[in-house]
Short mmCIF file of the N, C-alpha and C atoms (twelve columns), coordinates in Angstrom:
data_MODEL
# 
_entry.id   MODEL 
# 
loop_
_atom_site.group_PDB 
_atom_site.id 
_atom_site.type_symbol 
_atom_site.label_atom_id 
_atom_site.label_alt_id 
_atom_site.label_comp_id 
_atom_site.label_asym_id 
_atom_site.label_seq_id 
_atom_site.Cartn_x 
_atom_site.Cartn_y 
_atom_site.Cartn_z 
_atom_site.pdbx_PDB_model_num 
ATOM 1   N N  . UNK A 1  97.652  87.585 77.030 1 
ATOM 2   C CA . UNK A 1  96.269  87.260 77.257 1 
ATOM 3   C C  . UNK A 1  96.169  85.748 77.429 1 
ATOM 4   N N  . UNK A 2  95.494  85.316 78.483 1 
ATOM 5   C CA . UNK A 2  95.328  83.888 78.739 1 
ATOM 6   C C  . UNK A 2  94.091  83.354 78.035 1 
ATOM 7   N N  . UNK A 3  94.231  82.164 77.488 1 
ATOM 8   C CA . UNK A 3  93.135  81.465 76.819 1 
ATOM 9   C C  . UNK A 3  93.082  80.063 77.396 1 
ATOM 10  N N  . UNK A 4  91.906  79.615 77.771 1 
ATOM 11  C CA . UNK A 4  91.717  78.269 78.326 1 
ATOM 12  C C  . UNK A 4  90.790  77.488 77.413 1 
ATOM 13  N N  . UNK A 5  91.171  76.268 77.121 1 
ATOM 14  C CA . UNK A 5  90.357  75.343 76.340 1 
ATOM 15  C C  . UNK A 5  89.859  74.266 77.294 1 
ATOM 16  N N  . UNK A 6  88.558  74.060 77.353 1 
ATOM 17  C CA . UNK A 6  87.964  72.983 78.146 1 
ATOM 18  C C  . UNK A 6  87.286  72.006 77.204 1 
ATOM 19  N N  . UNK A 7  87.596  70.717 77.369 1 
ATOM 20  C CA . UNK A 7  86.991  69.694 76.517 1 
ATOM 21  C C  . UNK A 7  86.456  68.547 77.368 1 
ATOM 22  N N  . UNK A 8  85.356  67.942 76.896 1 
ATOM 23  C CA . UNK A 8  84.794  66.775 77.577 1 
ATOM 24  C C  . UNK A 8  85.489  65.495 77.141 1 
ATOM 25  N N  . UNK A 9  85.987  65.498 75.904 1 
ATOM 26  C CA . UNK A 9  86.757  64.360 75.414 1 
ATOM 27  C C  . UNK A 9  87.575  64.821 74.218 1 
ATOM 28  N N  . UNK A 10 88.692  64.130 73.998 1 
ATOM 29  C CA . UNK A 10 89.539  64.425 72.853 1 
ATOM 30  C C  . UNK A 10 89.022  63.677 71.633 1 
ATOM 31  N N  . UNK A 11 89.332  64.166 70.444 1 
ATOM 32  C CA . UNK A 11 88.965  63.426 69.241 1 
ATOM 33  C C  . UNK A 11 89.601  62.032 69.262 1 
ATOM 34  N N  . UNK A 12 88.990  61.129 68.547 1 
ATOM 35  C CA . UNK A 12 89.469  59.748 68.490 1 
ATOM 36  C C  . UNK A 12 90.939  59.705 68.082 1 
ATOM 37  N N  . UNK A 13 91.714  58.851 68.734 1 
ATOM 38  C CA . UNK A 13 93.141  58.630 68.467 1 
ATOM 39  C C  . UNK A 13 94.023  59.845 68.759 1 
ATOM 40  N N  . UNK A 14 93.566  60.782 69.577 1 
ATOM 41  C CA . UNK A 14 94.377  61.950 69.941 1 
ATOM 42  C C  . UNK A 14 94.594  61.926 71.451 1 
ATOM 43  N N  . UNK A 15 95.823  62.215 71.862 1 
ATOM 44  C CA . UNK A 15 96.143  62.304 73.282 1 
ATOM 45  C C  . UNK A 15 96.329  63.770 73.662 1 
ATOM 46  N N  . UNK A 16 96.361  64.033 74.958 1 
ATOM 47  C CA . UNK A 16 96.607  65.396 75.424 1 
ATOM 48  C C  . UNK A 16 97.993  65.863 74.965 1 
ATOM 49  N N  . UNK A 17 98.963  64.956 74.947 1 
ATOM 50  C CA . UNK A 17 100.302 65.294 74.468 1 
ATOM 51  C C  . UNK A 17 100.265 65.695 72.995 1 
ATOM 52  N N  . UNK A 18 99.478  64.955 72.187 1 
ATOM 53  C CA . UNK A 18 99.314  65.314 70.772 1 
ATOM 54  C C  . UNK A 18 98.734  66.717 70.646 1 
ATOM 55  N N  . UNK A 19 97.686  66.982 71.413 1 
ATOM 56  C CA . UNK A 19 97.001  68.272 71.338 1 
ATOM 57  C C  . UNK A 19 97.953  69.413 71.676 1 
ATOM 58  N N  . UNK A 20 98.736  69.237 72.749 1 
ATOM 59  C CA . UNK A 20 99.661  70.295 73.152 1 
ATOM 60  C C  . UNK A 20 100.725 70.541 72.082 1 
ATOM 61  N N  . UNK A 21 101.254 69.482 71.487 1 
ATOM 62  C CA . UNK A 21 102.265 69.635 70.433 1 
ATOM 63  C C  . UNK A 21 101.669 70.320 69.208 1 
ATOM 64  N N  . UNK A 22 100.449 69.962 68.854 1 
ATOM 65  C CA . UNK A 22 99.802  70.561 67.686 1 
ATOM 66  C C  . UNK A 22 99.483  72.032 67.930 1 
ATOM 67  N N  . UNK A 23 99.023  72.372 69.137 1 
ATOM 68  C CA . UNK A 23 98.770  73.777 69.464 1 
ATOM 69  C C  . UNK A 23 100.071 74.583 69.437 1 
ATOM 70  N N  . UNK A 24 101.151 73.980 69.910 1 
ATOM 71  C CA . UNK A 24 102.446 74.644 69.869 1 
ATOM 72  C C  . UNK A 24 102.831 74.961 68.427 1 
ATOM 73  N N  . UNK A 25 102.590 74.019 67.523 1 
ATOM 74  C CA . UNK A 25 102.905 74.235 66.105 1 
ATOM 75  C C  . UNK A 25 101.996 75.300 65.496 1 
ATOM 76  N N  . UNK A 26 100.723 75.308 65.870 1 
ATOM 77  C CA . UNK A 26 99.767  76.283 65.344 1 
ATOM 78  C C  . UNK A 26 100.155 77.693 65.779 1 
ATOM 79  N N  . UNK A 27 100.526 77.848 67.034 1 
ATOM 80  C CA . UNK A 27 100.833 79.179 67.567 1 
ATOM 81  C C  . UNK A 27 102.245 79.640 67.243 1 
ATOM 82  N N  . UNK A 28 103.150 78.718 66.935 1 
ATOM 83  C CA . UNK A 28 104.550 79.040 66.669 1 
ATOM 84  C C  . UNK A 28 105.091 79.916 67.788 1 
ATOM 85  N N  . UNK A 29 105.474 81.142 67.502 1 
ATOM 86  C CA . UNK A 29 106.029 82.032 68.528 1 
ATOM 87  C C  . UNK A 29 104.996 83.006 69.072 1 
ATOM 88  N N  . UNK A 30 103.744 82.796 68.743 1 
ATOM 89  C CA . UNK A 30 102.696 83.730 69.142 1 
ATOM 90  C C  . UNK A 30 101.955 83.307 70.404 1 
ATOM 91  N N  . UNK A 31 102.412 82.243 71.057 1 
ATOM 92  C CA . UNK A 31 101.789 81.794 72.279 1 
ATOM 93  C C  . UNK A 31 102.522 80.592 72.838 1 
ATOM 94  N N  . UNK A 32 102.220 80.259 74.103 1 
ATOM 95  C CA . UNK A 32 102.886 79.129 74.735 1 
ATOM 96  C C  . UNK A 32 101.969 78.517 75.785 1 
ATOM 97  N N  . UNK A 33 102.274 77.289 76.136 1 
ATOM 98  C CA . UNK A 33 101.495 76.512 77.089 1 
ATOM 99  C C  . UNK A 33 101.764 76.985 78.506 1 
ATOM 100 N N  . UNK A 34 100.690 77.176 79.269 1 
ATOM 101 C CA . UNK A 34 100.815 77.518 80.684 1 
ATOM 102 C C  . UNK A 34 100.562 76.308 81.567 1 
ATOM 103 N N  . UNK A 35 99.601  75.478 81.162 1 
ATOM 104 C CA . UNK A 35 99.250  74.324 81.966 1 
ATOM 105 C C  . UNK A 35 98.218  73.476 81.258 1 
ATOM 106 N N  . UNK A 36 98.067  72.254 81.752 1 
ATOM 107 C CA . UNK A 36 97.074  71.356 81.187 1 
ATOM 108 C C  . UNK A 36 96.778  70.270 82.201 1 
ATOM 109 N N  . UNK A 37 95.679  69.594 81.985 1 
ATOM 110 C CA . UNK A 37 95.318  68.492 82.856 1 
ATOM 111 C C  . UNK A 37 94.184  67.697 82.255 1 
ATOM 112 N N  . UNK A 38 94.064  66.478 82.726 1 
ATOM 113 C CA . UNK A 38 93.011  65.605 82.233 1 
ATOM 114 C C  . UNK A 38 92.541  64.736 83.380 1 
ATOM 115 N N  . UNK A 39 91.219  64.589 83.495 1 
ATOM 116 C CA . UNK A 39 90.601  63.728 84.495 1 
ATOM 117 C C  . UNK A 39 89.617  62.851 83.753 1 
ATOM 118 N N  . UNK A 40 89.974  61.601 83.537 1 
ATOM 119 C CA . UNK A 40 89.163  60.747 82.682 1 
ATOM 120 C C  . UNK A 40 89.314  61.226 81.255 1 
ATOM 121 N N  . UNK A 41 88.213  61.431 80.571 1 
ATOM 122 C CA . UNK A 41 88.261  61.923 79.190 1 
ATOM 123 C C  . UNK A 41 88.294  63.444 79.118 1 
ATOM 124 N N  . UNK A 42 87.787  64.110 80.154 1 
ATOM 125 C CA . UNK A 42 87.697  65.575 80.159 1 
ATOM 126 C C  . UNK A 42 89.030  66.192 80.557 1 
ATOM 127 N N  . UNK A 43 89.248  67.416 80.078 1 
ATOM 128 C CA . UNK A 43 90.476  68.090 80.444 1 
ATOM 129 C C  . UNK A 43 90.497  69.541 80.014 1 
ATOM 130 N N  . UNK A 44 91.676  70.143 80.162 1 
ATOM 131 C CA . UNK A 44 91.846  71.549 79.815 1 
ATOM 132 C C  . UNK A 44 93.274  71.791 79.356 1 
ATOM 133 N N  . UNK A 45 93.440  72.879 78.625 1 
ATOM 134 C CA . UNK A 45 94.755  73.395 78.254 1 
ATOM 135 C C  . UNK A 45 94.683  74.904 78.424 1 
ATOM 136 N N  . UNK A 46 95.681  75.471 79.107 1 
ATOM 137 C CA . UNK A 46 95.763  76.919 79.266 1 
ATOM 138 C C  . UNK A 46 96.952  77.426 78.465 1 
ATOM 139 N N  . UNK A 47 96.714  78.488 77.707 1 
ATOM 140 C CA . UNK A 47 97.724  79.079 76.842 1 
ATOM 141 C C  . UNK A 47 97.872  80.561 77.148 1 
ATOM 142 N N  . UNK A 48 99.051  81.081 76.921 1 
ATOM 143 C CA . UNK A 48 99.281  82.525 76.948 1 
ATOM 144 C C  . UNK A 48 99.477  82.951 75.507 1 
ATOM 145 N N  . UNK A 49 98.682  83.909 75.061 1 
ATOM 146 C CA . UNK A 49 98.807  84.417 73.698 1 
ATOM 147 C C  . UNK A 49 99.610  85.705 73.721 1 
ATOM 148 N N  . UNK A 50 100.596 85.781 72.853 1 
ATOM 149 C CA . UNK A 50 101.444 86.965 72.740 1 
ATOM 150 C C  . UNK A 50 100.587 88.129 72.242 1 
ATOM 151 N N  . UNK A 51 100.591 89.233 72.968 1 
ATOM 152 C CA . UNK A 51 99.807  90.377 72.522 1 
ATOM 153 C C  . UNK A 51 100.642 91.647 72.408 1 
ATOM 154 N N  . UNK A 52 101.940 91.527 72.603 1 
ATOM 155 C CA . UNK A 52 102.785 92.714 72.488 1 
ATOM 156 C C  . UNK A 52 103.188 92.975 71.038 1 
ATOM 157 N N  . UNK A 53 103.451 91.904 70.282 1 
ATOM 158 C CA . UNK A 53 103.899 92.064 68.903 1 
ATOM 159 C C  . UNK A 53 102.747 92.083 67.914 1 
ATOM 160 N N  . UNK A 54 101.655 91.443 68.273 1 
ATOM 161 C CA . UNK A 54 100.541 91.331 67.336 1 
ATOM 162 C C  . UNK A 54 99.230  91.282 68.099 1 
ATOM 163 N N  . UNK A 55 98.153  91.451 67.409 1 
ATOM 164 C CA . UNK A 55 96.839  91.392 68.004 1 
ATOM 165 C C  . UNK A 55 96.537  89.935 68.392 1 
ATOM 166 N N  . UNK A 56 96.156  89.682 69.664 1 
ATOM 167 C CA . UNK A 56 95.913  88.295 70.080 1 
ATOM 168 C C  . UNK A 56 94.727  87.641 69.378 1 
ATOM 169 N N  . UNK A 57 93.900  88.424 68.674 1 
ATOM 170 C CA . UNK A 57 92.751  87.813 68.001 1 
ATOM 171 C C  . UNK A 57 93.205  86.818 66.944 1 
ATOM 172 N N  . UNK A 58 94.398  87.004 66.367 1 
ATOM 173 C CA . UNK A 58 94.897  86.051 65.375 1 
ATOM 174 C C  . UNK A 58 95.233  84.721 66.031 1 
ATOM 175 N N  . UNK A 59 95.789  84.759 67.235 1 
ATOM 176 C CA . UNK A 59 96.043  83.532 67.993 1 
ATOM 177 C C  . UNK A 59 94.749  82.846 68.370 1 
ATOM 178 N N  . UNK A 60 93.763  83.625 68.773 1 
ATOM 179 C CA . UNK A 60 92.451  83.078 69.143 1 
ATOM 180 C C  . UNK A 60 91.823  82.398 67.928 1 
ATOM 181 N N  . UNK A 61 91.866  83.065 66.792 1 
ATOM 182 C CA . UNK A 61 91.292  82.491 65.569 1 
ATOM 183 C C  . UNK A 61 92.037  81.224 65.159 1 
ATOM 184 N N  . UNK A 62 93.355  81.205 65.310 1 
ATOM 185 C CA . UNK A 62 94.153  80.024 64.948 1 
ATOM 186 C C  . UNK A 62 93.810  78.840 65.847 1 
ATOM 187 N N  . UNK A 63 93.649  79.087 67.151 1 
ATOM 188 C CA . UNK A 63 93.298  78.017 68.086 1 
ATOM 189 C C  . UNK A 63 91.901  77.490 67.783 1 
ATOM 190 N N  . UNK A 64 90.969  78.387 67.562 1 
ATOM 191 C CA . UNK A 64 89.596  77.976 67.257 1 
ATOM 192 C C  . UNK A 64 89.537  77.173 65.960 1 
ATOM 193 N N  . UNK A 65 90.249  77.616 64.943 1 
ATOM 194 C CA . UNK A 65 90.283  76.887 63.668 1 
ATOM 195 C C  . UNK A 65 90.897  75.504 63.857 1 
ATOM 196 N N  . UNK A 66 91.950  75.405 64.659 1 
ATOM 197 C CA . UNK A 66 92.567  74.104 64.953 1 
ATOM 198 C C  . UNK A 66 91.556  73.161 65.596 1 
ATOM 199 N N  . UNK A 67 90.844  73.639 66.616 1 
ATOM 200 C CA . UNK A 67 89.875  72.801 67.328 1 
ATOM 201 C C  . UNK A 67 88.760  72.324 66.396 1 
ATOM 202 N N  . UNK A 68 88.303  73.193 65.522 1 
ATOM 203 C CA . UNK A 68 87.259  72.816 64.564 1 
ATOM 204 C C  . UNK A 68 87.798  71.816 63.539 1 
ATOM 205 N N  . UNK A 69 88.955  72.089 62.999 1 
ATOM 206 C CA . UNK A 69 89.563  71.232 61.969 1 
ATOM 207 C C  . UNK A 69 89.854  69.827 62.497 1 
ATOM 208 N N  . UNK A 70 90.239  69.722 63.760 1 
ATOM 209 C CA . UNK A 70 90.580  68.434 64.361 1 
ATOM 210 C C  . UNK A 70 89.359  67.709 64.930 1 
ATOM 211 N N  . UNK A 71 88.179  68.233 64.664 1 
ATOM 212 C CA . UNK A 71 86.908  67.602 65.062 1 
ATOM 213 C C  . UNK A 71 86.751  67.412 66.568 1 
ATOM 214 N N  . UNK A 72 87.105  68.450 67.327 1 
ATOM 215 C CA . UNK A 72 86.832  68.405 68.757 1 
ATOM 216 C C  . UNK A 72 85.327  68.420 68.973 1 
ATOM 217 N N  . UNK A 73 84.894  67.816 70.049 1 
ATOM 218 C CA . UNK A 73 83.476  67.748 70.397 1 
ATOM 219 C C  . UNK A 73 82.887  69.161 70.413 1 
ATOM 220 N N  . UNK A 74 81.672  69.339 69.899 1 
ATOM 221 C CA . UNK A 74 81.040  70.669 69.878 1 
ATOM 222 C C  . UNK A 74 80.878  71.314 71.258 1 
ATOM 223 N N  . UNK A 75 80.939  70.521 72.323 1 
ATOM 224 C CA . UNK A 75 80.827  71.085 73.673 1 
ATOM 225 C C  . UNK A 75 82.133  71.713 74.149 1 
ATOM 226 N N  . UNK A 76 83.206  71.582 73.370 1 
ATOM 227 C CA . UNK A 76 84.489  72.190 73.706 1 
ATOM 228 C C  . UNK A 76 84.337  73.710 73.717 1 
ATOM 229 N N  . UNK A 77 84.936  74.344 74.716 1 
ATOM 230 C CA . UNK A 77 84.842  75.801 74.823 1 
ATOM 231 C C  . UNK A 77 86.235  76.412 74.934 1 
ATOM 232 N N  . UNK A 78 86.315  77.686 74.557 1 
ATOM 233 C CA . UNK A 78 87.494  78.487 74.842 1 
ATOM 234 C C  . UNK A 78 87.038  79.602 75.781 1 
ATOM 235 N N  . UNK A 79 87.908  79.965 76.698 1 
ATOM 236 C CA . UNK A 79 87.563  80.985 77.684 1 
ATOM 237 C C  . UNK A 79 88.594  82.101 77.646 1 
ATOM 238 N N  . UNK A 80 88.093  83.311 77.517 1 
ATOM 239 C CA . UNK A 80 88.917  84.521 77.546 1 
ATOM 240 C C  . UNK A 80 88.301  85.500 78.532 1 
ATOM 241 N N  . UNK A 81 89.101  86.014 79.417 1 
ATOM 242 C CA . UNK A 81 88.645  87.019 80.383 1 
ATOM 243 C C  . UNK A 81 87.372  86.580 81.101 1 
ATOM 244 N N  . UNK A 82 87.295  85.295 81.446 1 
ATOM 245 C CA . UNK A 82 86.151  84.776 82.197 1 
ATOM 246 C C  . UNK A 82 84.911  84.492 81.367 1 
ATOM 247 N N  . UNK A 83 84.985  84.669 80.056 1 
ATOM 248 C CA . UNK A 83 83.835  84.419 79.181 1 
ATOM 249 C C  . UNK A 83 84.092  83.180 78.342 1 
ATOM 250 N N  . UNK A 84 83.230  82.162 78.532 1 
ATOM 251 C CA . UNK A 84 83.350  80.928 77.753 1 
ATOM 252 C C  . UNK A 84 82.564  81.057 76.451 1 
ATOM 253 N N  . UNK A 85 83.174  80.548 75.380 1 
ATOM 254 C CA . UNK A 85 82.559  80.584 74.058 1 
ATOM 255 C C  . UNK A 85 82.695  79.205 73.428 1 
ATOM 256 N N  . UNK A 86 81.613  78.679 72.837 1 
ATOM 257 C CA . UNK A 86 81.730  77.403 72.133 1 
ATOM 258 C C  . UNK A 86 82.629  77.552 70.909 1 
ATOM 259 N N  . UNK A 87 83.278  76.457 70.516 1 
ATOM 260 C CA . UNK A 87 84.169  76.543 69.348 1 
ATOM 261 C C  . UNK A 87 83.392  76.602 68.040 1 
ATOM 262 N N  . UNK A 88 82.156  76.185 68.072 1 
ATOM 263 C CA . UNK A 88 81.291  76.284 66.901 1 
ATOM 264 C C  . UNK A 88 80.189  77.283 67.220 1 
ATOM 265 N N  . UNK A 89 80.300  78.497 66.719 1 
ATOM 266 C CA . UNK A 89 79.243  79.504 66.949 1 
ATOM 267 C C  . UNK A 89 78.975  80.293 65.719 1 
# 
């Protein structure tokens, strides 16, 4: 299952490289990076969540908790199956 994170800006003192490494640590073997990009302060990260061994909702919850814990801007969204959801809802 693909998950896309869209952000208007990264938290203070965080780079896109930091974010990707931290997401990799959060997901461990339950997901991997598909792509990312940044234009100015705004950007995106696309992830594939493993759904064969476990329910992908645990990966979704882990990513959402990471974004909240790291103080991402409230306008940050995650997108699954074409549906965008704010990280704080």
